Coordinates of C-alpha atoms in Angstrom, one line a residue:
M1 CA 0.0 0.0 0.0
V2 CA 2.8 2.4 0.8
N3 CA 4.5 1.7 -2.5
M4 CA 1.3 2.2 -4.4
T5 CA 0.8 5.6 -2.6
I6 CA 4.3 6.6 -3.5
E7 CA 3.7 5.7 -7.2
Q8 CA 0.5 7.7 -7.2
D9 CA 2.3 10.7 -5.8
M10 CA 5.0 10.4 -8.4
I11 CA 2.6 10.3 -11.4
R12 CA 0.2 13.0 -10.0
P13 CA 0.5 16.1 -12.2
P14 CA 1.9 19.2 -10.4
Q15 CA -0.4 21.8 -9.0
P16 CA -0.8 25.0 -11.0
P17 CA 1.3 27.9 -9.6
G18 CA -0.4 30.6 -7.6
P19 CA -0.5 34.2 -8.7
I20 CA 2.6 35.2 -6.6
K21 CA 4.6 32.3 -7.9
W22 CA 3.5 33.1 -11.5
I23 CA 4.5 36.7 -11.2
K24 CA 7.9 35.8 -9.8
E25 CA 8.6 33.2 -12.5
N26 CA 7.3 35.3 -15.5
L27 CA 7.9 38.9 -14.5
F28 CA 10.8 38.9 -12.0
S29 CA 12.7 35.7 -12.9
S30 CA 16.0 37.6 -13.7
I31 CA 17.5 41.0 -13.4
L32 CA 16.7 41.8 -17.0
N33 CA 13.0 40.7 -16.7
T34 CA 12.8 42.7 -13.4
V35 CA 14.1 45.9 -15.1
L36 CA 11.8 45.5 -18.1
T37 CA 8.8 44.9 -15.8
I38 CA 9.5 48.0 -13.8
L39 CA 10.0 50.1 -16.9
L40 CA 6.9 48.8 -18.7
I41 CA 4.4 48.9 -15.8
P42 CA 4.0 52.7 -15.9
V43 CA 3.9 52.8 -19.7
I44 CA 1.2 50.1 -19.9
S45 CA -0.7 51.7 -17.1
Y46 CA -0.7 55.0 -18.8
L47 CA -1.9 53.5 -22.1
L48 CA -4.6 51.5 -20.4
Y49 CA -5.8 54.7 -18.6
G50 CA -5.9 56.6 -21.9
V51 CA -7.9 53.9 -23.6
F52 CA -10.3 53.5 -20.6
R53 CA -10.8 57.3 -20.4
W54 CA -11.4 57.6 -24.2
M55 CA -13.8 54.6 -24.3
F56 CA -16.0 55.7 -21.4
F57 CA -15.8 59.5 -21.3
A58 CA -14.6 60.9 -24.7
A59 CA -15.9 58.5 -27.3
D60 CA -19.4 58.8 -28.8
W61 CA -21.0 55.4 -29.3
T62 CA -24.3 56.7 -30.7
A63 CA -23.7 55.3 -34.2
V64 CA -23.3 51.8 -32.5
T65 CA -26.0 51.9 -29.8
Q66 CA -28.8 53.4 -32.1
F67 CA -28.8 50.5 -34.6
P68 CA -28.4 47.2 -32.8
L69 CA -30.8 45.3 -35.0
L70 CA -29.2 46.7 -38.1
Y71 CA -25.8 45.4 -37.1
A72 CA -27.4 42.0 -36.3
V73 CA -29.7 41.3 -39.2
G74 CA -29.6 44.2 -41.6
Q75 CA -32.9 45.2 -43.0
Y76 CA -34.6 41.9 -42.3
P77 CA -38.3 42.7 -41.7
R78 CA -38.8 43.5 -38.0
D79 CA -42.1 41.7 -37.8
Q80 CA -40.4 38.5 -39.0
L81 CA -37.6 38.5 -36.4
W82 CA -39.3 35.5 -34.7
R83 CA -37.7 33.4 -37.3
V84 CA -34.2 34.4 -36.2
G85 CA -35.3 33.8 -32.6
I86 CA -36.4 30.2 -33.4
I87 CA -33.1 29.5 -35.2
L88 CA -31.0 30.9 -32.3
S89 CA -33.1 28.9 -29.8
G90 CA -32.5 25.7 -31.8
L91 CA -28.7 26.4 -32.0
F92 CA -28.5 27.2 -28.2
L93 CA -30.5 24.0 -27.4
F94 CA -28.1 21.8 -29.4
L95 CA -25.1 23.7 -28.0
G96 CA -26.3 22.9 -24.5
M97 CA -26.9 19.3 -25.4
S98 CA -23.4 19.1 -26.8
W99 CA -22.0 20.6 -23.6
G100 CA -23.9 18.0 -21.5
R101 CA -22.7 15.2 -23.6
W102 CA -19.0 16.1 -24.5
R103 CA -18.1 18.7 -21.9
G104 CA -14.7 20.3 -22.4
L105 CA -14.5 23.5 -24.4
L106 CA -18.2 23.4 -25.1
K107 CA -18.8 24.4 -21.5
T108 CA -16.9 27.7 -22.0
I109 CA -18.6 28.4 -25.4
S110 CA -22.1 27.7 -24.0
I111 CA -21.7 29.8 -20.9
T112 CA -20.1 32.6 -22.8
A113 CA -22.9 32.7 -25.4
G114 CA -25.6 32.6 -22.7
L115 CA -23.9 35.4 -20.6
I116 CA -23.5 37.6 -23.6
Q117 CA -27.2 37.5 -24.4
L118 CA -28.0 38.0 -20.7
I119 CA -25.8 41.0 -20.5
I120 CA -27.4 42.6 -23.6
A121 CA -30.8 41.9 -22.1
L122 CA -29.9 43.7 -18.9
L123 CA -28.2 46.7 -20.5
P124 CA -29.6 49.9 -18.7
V125 CA -30.4 51.7 -22.0
Q126 CA -33.7 52.9 -23.5
H127 CA -34.0 51.7 -27.1
P128 CA -37.0 50.6 -29.1
A129 CA -35.2 47.5 -30.2
L130 CA -34.6 46.5 -26.6
D131 CA -38.3 46.3 -25.5
M132 CA -39.5 43.9 -22.9
S133 CA -40.2 41.0 -25.4
M134 CA -36.7 41.3 -26.8
R135 CA -35.1 41.4 -23.4
L136 CA -37.1 38.3 -22.3
F137 CA -36.0 36.5 -25.4
L138 CA -32.3 37.4 -24.9
G139 CA -32.5 36.5 -21.2
S140 CA -34.0 33.1 -22.0
G141 CA -31.0 32.1 -24.1
L142 CA -29.0 31.0 -21.0
L143 CA -32.1 29.0 -19.8
V144 CA -32.3 27.3 -23.2
I145 CA -28.6 26.3 -23.1
L146 CA -29.1 24.9 -19.5
L147 CA -32.1 23.0 -20.7
G148 CA -30.0 21.5 -23.5
Y149 CA -27.3 20.6 -21.0
L150 CA -29.8 18.7 -18.8
I151 CA -31.1 16.9 -21.8
G152 CA -27.6 16.0 -23.0
S153 CA -26.3 14.9 -19.6
R154 CA -29.4 13.3 -17.9
T155 CA -31.1 11.6 -20.8
P156 CA -30.0 8.6 -22.9
I157 CA -30.0 10.5 -26.1
K158 CA -27.6 9.1 -28.7
N159 CA -24.6 11.1 -29.9
T160 CA -25.7 10.5 -33.5
Y161 CA -28.9 12.3 -32.9
I162 CA -27.1 15.4 -31.6
I163 CA -24.7 15.4 -34.6
I164 CA -27.7 15.0 -37.1
G165 CA -29.4 17.9 -35.3
W166 CA -26.4 20.1 -35.9
F167 CA -26.9 19.5 -39.7
I168 CA -30.7 19.8 -39.7
V169 CA -30.9 23.1 -37.7
P170 CA -28.8 25.2 -40.1
I171 CA -30.7 23.8 -43.2
F172 CA -34.0 24.4 -41.5
G173 CA -32.9 27.9 -40.5
I174 CA -32.0 29.0 -44.0
V175 CA -35.3 27.7 -45.3
L176 CA -37.1 29.5 -42.5
L177 CA -35.2 32.8 -43.1
A178 CA -35.9 32.7 -46.9
G179 CA -39.6 31.9 -46.4
F180 CA -42.0 30.6 -49.2
E181 CA -43.6 31.9 -52.3
V182 CA -47.0 30.7 -53.5
S183 CA -46.7 28.0 -56.0
K184 CA -48.3 24.7 -57.0
Y185 CA -46.3 23.0 -54.2
I186 CA -46.7 25.7 -51.6
P187 CA -50.2 26.5 -50.4
I188 CA -51.3 30.1 -49.7
W189 CA -51.6 29.7 -45.9
I190 CA -47.9 28.7 -45.6
S191 CA -46.9 31.7 -47.7
D192 CA -49.0 33.9 -45.5
L193 CA -47.6 32.5 -42.3
I194 CA -43.9 32.5 -43.5
P195 CA -43.7 34.9 -46.4
S196 CA -40.7 35.0 -48.7
V197 CA -37.9 37.5 -47.7
S198 CA -35.5 38.5 -50.4
T199 CA -31.8 38.1 -49.5
T200 CA -31.3 41.7 -50.5
L201 CA -32.8 42.5 -47.0
W202 CA -30.5 40.2 -45.2
G203 CA -27.4 41.8 -43.7
G204 CA -25.2 42.4 -40.7
L205 CA -23.8 39.5 -38.6
L206 CA -26.5 37.3 -40.1
I207 CA -24.8 37.4 -43.5
T208 CA -21.3 37.2 -42.0
F209 CA -22.1 34.0 -40.1
L210 CA -23.9 32.4 -43.0
L211 CA -21.0 33.0 -45.4
A212 CA -18.4 32.0 -42.8
A213 CA -20.2 28.9 -41.5
G214 CA -21.4 27.8 -45.0
G215 CA -17.9 28.4 -46.5
I216 CA -16.2 26.4 -43.7
L217 CA -18.7 23.4 -43.9
L218 CA -18.7 23.2 -47.7
S219 CA -15.0 24.0 -48.4
F220 CA -13.6 21.5 -45.9
P221 CA -14.9 18.3 -47.6
L222 CA -14.3 19.8 -51.0
G223 CA -10.7 20.5 -50.0
I224 CA -10.2 17.0 -48.8
A225 CA -11.5 15.6 -52.1
L226 CA -9.1 18.0 -54.1
A227 CA -6.1 16.9 -51.9
F228 CA -6.8 13.3 -52.6
G229 CA -7.5 14.1 -56.3
R230 CA -4.1 15.8 -56.6
R231 CA -2.4 12.7 -55.3
S232 CA -4.5 10.4 -57.5
S233 CA -2.8 8.0 -59.9
L234 CA -5.4 8.8 -62.5
P235 CA -3.9 11.4 -64.8
F236 CA -7.2 13.3 -65.5
V237 CA -8.2 13.5 -61.9
S238 CA -4.7 14.6 -60.8
A239 CA -4.4 17.2 -63.6
F240 CA -7.9 18.6 -62.9
S241 CA -7.3 18.9 -59.2
T242 CA -3.9 20.5 -59.7
V243 CA -5.1 23.1 -62.2
F244 CA -8.1 23.9 -60.1
I245 CA -6.0 24.4 -56.9
E246 CA -3.3 26.4 -58.6
T247 CA -5.7 28.6 -60.6
I248 CA -7.8 29.5 -57.6
R249 CA -4.7 30.1 -55.3
G250 CA -3.2 32.3 -58.0
V251 CA -5.9 35.0 -57.9
P252 CA -7.2 37.1 -55.0
L253 CA -10.6 36.4 -53.4
V254 CA -12.0 39.7 -54.9
T255 CA -11.5 38.4 -58.4
I256 CA -13.3 35.1 -57.5
L257 CA -16.2 37.1 -56.0
F258 CA -16.5 39.3 -59.1
M259 CA -16.4 36.2 -61.4
F260 CA -19.2 34.4 -59.5
S261 CA -21.3 37.6 -58.9
F262 CA -21.2 39.2 -62.3
V263 CA -19.5 37.1 -65.0
M264 CA -21.5 33.9 -64.0
A265 CA -24.7 35.9 -64.2
L266 CA -24.0 36.9 -67.8
F267 CA -23.8 33.3 -68.9
L268 CA -27.1 32.2 -67.2
P269 CA -30.6 33.0 -68.5
V270 CA -32.6 35.4 -66.5
E271 CA -35.0 32.8 -65.3
S272 CA -32.2 30.5 -64.1
R273 CA -29.9 33.0 -62.4
I274 CA -28.7 32.0 -58.9
D275 CA -29.3 34.3 -56.0
R276 CA -26.5 36.7 -55.3
L277 CA -25.9 35.5 -51.8
V278 CA -25.6 31.9 -53.0
R279 CA -23.1 33.1 -55.7
A280 CA -21.1 34.8 -53.0
L281 CA -21.1 31.6 -50.9
M282 CA -20.0 29.6 -53.9
A283 CA -17.1 32.0 -54.4
V284 CA -16.0 31.8 -50.8
T285 CA -16.3 28.0 -50.8
V286 CA -14.2 27.5 -53.9
F287 CA -11.5 29.9 -52.7
S288 CA -11.3 28.4 -49.3
A289 CA -11.4 24.8 -50.7
A290 CA -8.2 25.4 -52.8
Y291 CA -6.2 26.5 -49.7
S292 CA -7.7 23.7 -47.5
A293 CA -6.7 21.2 -50.2
E294 CA -3.0 22.2 -49.9
N295 CA -3.2 22.1 -46.1
V296 CA -4.6 18.6 -46.2
R297 CA -2.1 17.5 -48.9
G298 CA 0.7 18.6 -46.6
G299 CA -0.8 16.4 -43.8
L300 CA -1.2 13.4 -46.2
Q301 CA 2.5 13.6 -47.0
S302 CA 3.4 13.5 -43.3
V303 CA 1.7 10.1 -42.9
P304 CA 4.5 7.4 -42.9
L305 CA 4.3 4.8 -45.7
G306 CA 4.6 2.1 -43.1
Q307 CA 1.2 2.9 -41.7
I308 CA -0.4 2.3 -45.1
E309 CA 1.6 -0.9 -45.6
A310 CA 0.5 -2.2 -42.2
A311 CA -3.1 -1.5 -43.0
E312 CA -2.8 -3.4 -46.2
A313 CA -1.1 -6.3 -44.4
L314 CA -4.1 -6.5 -42.1
G315 CA -6.4 -6.8 -45.1
M316 CA -7.9 -3.3 -45.0
G317 CA -9.1 -2.0 -48.3
N318 CA -8.1 1.4 -49.7
L319 CA -11.3 3.1 -48.5
K320 CA -10.9 1.9 -44.9
T321 CA -7.2 2.7 -44.9
T322 CA -7.9 6.2 -46.1
I323 CA -10.8 6.9 -43.7
F324 CA -9.4 5.2 -40.5
I325 CA -5.6 5.4 -40.9
V326 CA -4.5 8.1 -43.3
L327 CA -7.0 10.9 -43.0
P328 CA -7.1 11.1 -39.2
Q329 CA -3.4 11.4 -38.9
A330 CA -3.2 13.9 -41.8
L331 CA -5.8 16.2 -40.3
R332 CA -4.2 15.9 -36.8
A333 CA -0.9 17.0 -38.2
V334 CA -2.2 20.1 -40.0
L335 CA -5.0 21.1 -37.6
P336 CA -3.4 24.5 -36.7
A337 CA -3.1 25.4 -40.4
I338 CA -6.7 24.4 -41.1
V339 CA -8.1 26.4 -38.2
G340 CA -6.0 29.4 -39.3
Q341 CA -7.5 29.1 -42.7
F342 CA -11.0 29.1 -41.3
I343 CA -10.2 32.2 -39.2
S344 CA -8.9 33.9 -42.3
L345 CA -12.1 32.9 -44.1
F346 CA -14.3 34.4 -41.4
K347 CA -12.5 37.7 -41.7
D348 CA -12.4 37.6 -45.5
T349 CA -16.2 37.6 -45.7
T350 CA -15.9 41.4 -45.3
L351 CA -14.9 41.5 -49.0
V352 CA -18.5 40.8 -50.1
V353 CA -19.3 44.4 -49.4
I354 CA -17.5 45.1 -52.7
I355 CA -20.2 43.2 -54.6
G356 CA -23.1 45.0 -52.8
I357 CA -23.8 42.6 -50.0
N358 CA -24.2 44.3 -46.7
D359 CA -22.5 42.1 -44.2
F360 CA -21.4 43.3 -40.8
L361 CA -18.7 45.6 -42.2
G362 CA -21.1 46.8 -44.9
I363 CA -23.7 47.8 -42.4
G364 CA -21.2 49.8 -40.4
R365 CA -20.1 51.7 -43.5
S366 CA -23.7 52.3 -44.5
I367 CA -24.4 53.8 -41.0
I368 CA -21.4 56.0 -41.2
N369 CA -22.4 57.4 -44.6
S370 CA -26.1 57.8 -43.7
D371 CA -25.6 60.9 -41.6
P372 CA -22.9 63.6 -41.5
E373 CA -22.8 63.4 -37.7
F374 CA -21.9 59.7 -37.9
V375 CA -18.9 60.4 -40.0
Q376 CA -17.2 61.9 -36.9
M377 CA -17.9 58.6 -35.1
R378 CA -16.3 56.3 -37.7
T379 CA -13.5 55.5 -35.2
E380 CA -16.0 54.2 -32.7
V381 CA -17.8 52.1 -35.3
Y382 CA -14.7 50.5 -36.7
I383 CA -13.4 49.7 -33.2
F384 CA -16.7 48.1 -32.3
M385 CA -16.6 45.9 -35.4
A386 CA -13.0 45.0 -34.8
I387 CA -13.8 43.9 -31.3
V388 CA -16.7 41.7 -32.6
Y389 CA -14.4 40.1 -35.2
W390 CA -11.7 39.6 -32.6
I391 CA -14.1 37.9 -30.2
F392 CA -15.2 35.3 -32.7
S393 CA -11.7 34.8 -34.1
Y394 CA -10.3 34.3 -30.6
L395 CA -13.0 31.7 -29.8
M396 CA -12.1 29.8 -32.9
S397 CA -8.4 30.0 -32.0
L398 CA -9.2 28.9 -28.4
A399 CA -11.2 25.9 -29.8
S400 CA -8.2 25.0 -32.0
R401 CA -5.8 25.0 -29.0
R402 CA -8.1 22.9 -26.9
I403 CA -8.4 20.3 -29.7
E404 CA -4.7 20.3 -30.2
E405 CA -4.2 19.7 -26.5
T406 CA -6.7 16.9 -26.5
L407 CA -5.0 15.3 -29.6
G408 CA -1.5 15.9 -28.2
V409 CA -0.5 18.0 -31.2
S410 CA 0.9 20.8 -29.1
S411 CA 1.8 21.1 -25.5
N412 CA 2.2 24.9 -25.5
L413 CA -1.1 26.6 -24.9

């Protein structure tokens, strides 16, 4: 028993250092670090004081606080915002269920999302958009997440159902946002209940999230297919994949957006033209897929040939070897590069403002140009938008680091 206790003490991980120990090891560990710390503390304090004073006393945030719904959904009809509420509730429910089933980073994301909504609901500001019904809905977001957590942790629901739900909710959400027009397949009562809303009225964060999430989900499998196609032994498949990847990577995203938005429309008949938002999503997907393909190809080259030979010796076919042996190791090796590409894609969605789509950045620019007084507040508007983009980019980066830690890709977090 004594030996077992000694062994357990030897393998027990060390306790995290306290704040005093952390300060001593990181800020005052040597004479040079001590001098730098003493010199930088007043400089950083002065800068933080200036930023704090400007943000809370000198800056005018009117151009931000007066248009919360415009930043969120653009010109989407205000009497139809219940559709957005249903979609958010569904996403929060499955987020809570995922937290209850898989724990880990999902706990941080779930609590953060719920608290952000709760803080917005409790803001002590008088604004028509923040009426009692809107405040109650925002405040209920945390309750919906907790309900999902209870369902995921206390009920025997299968993981497969939760994963399927994550695919169904976005598809259902897009259909709900778009609505229905009267046709021989759609009765009048459905069109009256859920009328069609043109994508020209969509905007703000709604467009940004749709393009980013859609581009990531669609470009990733396409990139994997292109990576395998480039390594294929079939000359036609390899040549097509290579030409596709190198052509797309050789031009900027702006060019791809113009090609899909304007040039494609010229070659399609009027009655068959694709919606402009769908064309923008196609452009973002194609552009991101080319870069994802090269990232995945780099991971495929890192898989030792002995792994494939061992799988063949065990009688595994090419498909099983690829799915269960090669692909997991390849994706694990290039996970940081893949997530970096997704973060870049999220920020690159701002370029759609060039083709007339009012995403989050486009709404901010429209507000600035709508009133001469708001031109003086452009610094506040751009800082607000930068903070929003930074928050979501940081959450994606944090998720990447947690996944890397779980997979043992990186030990430095």
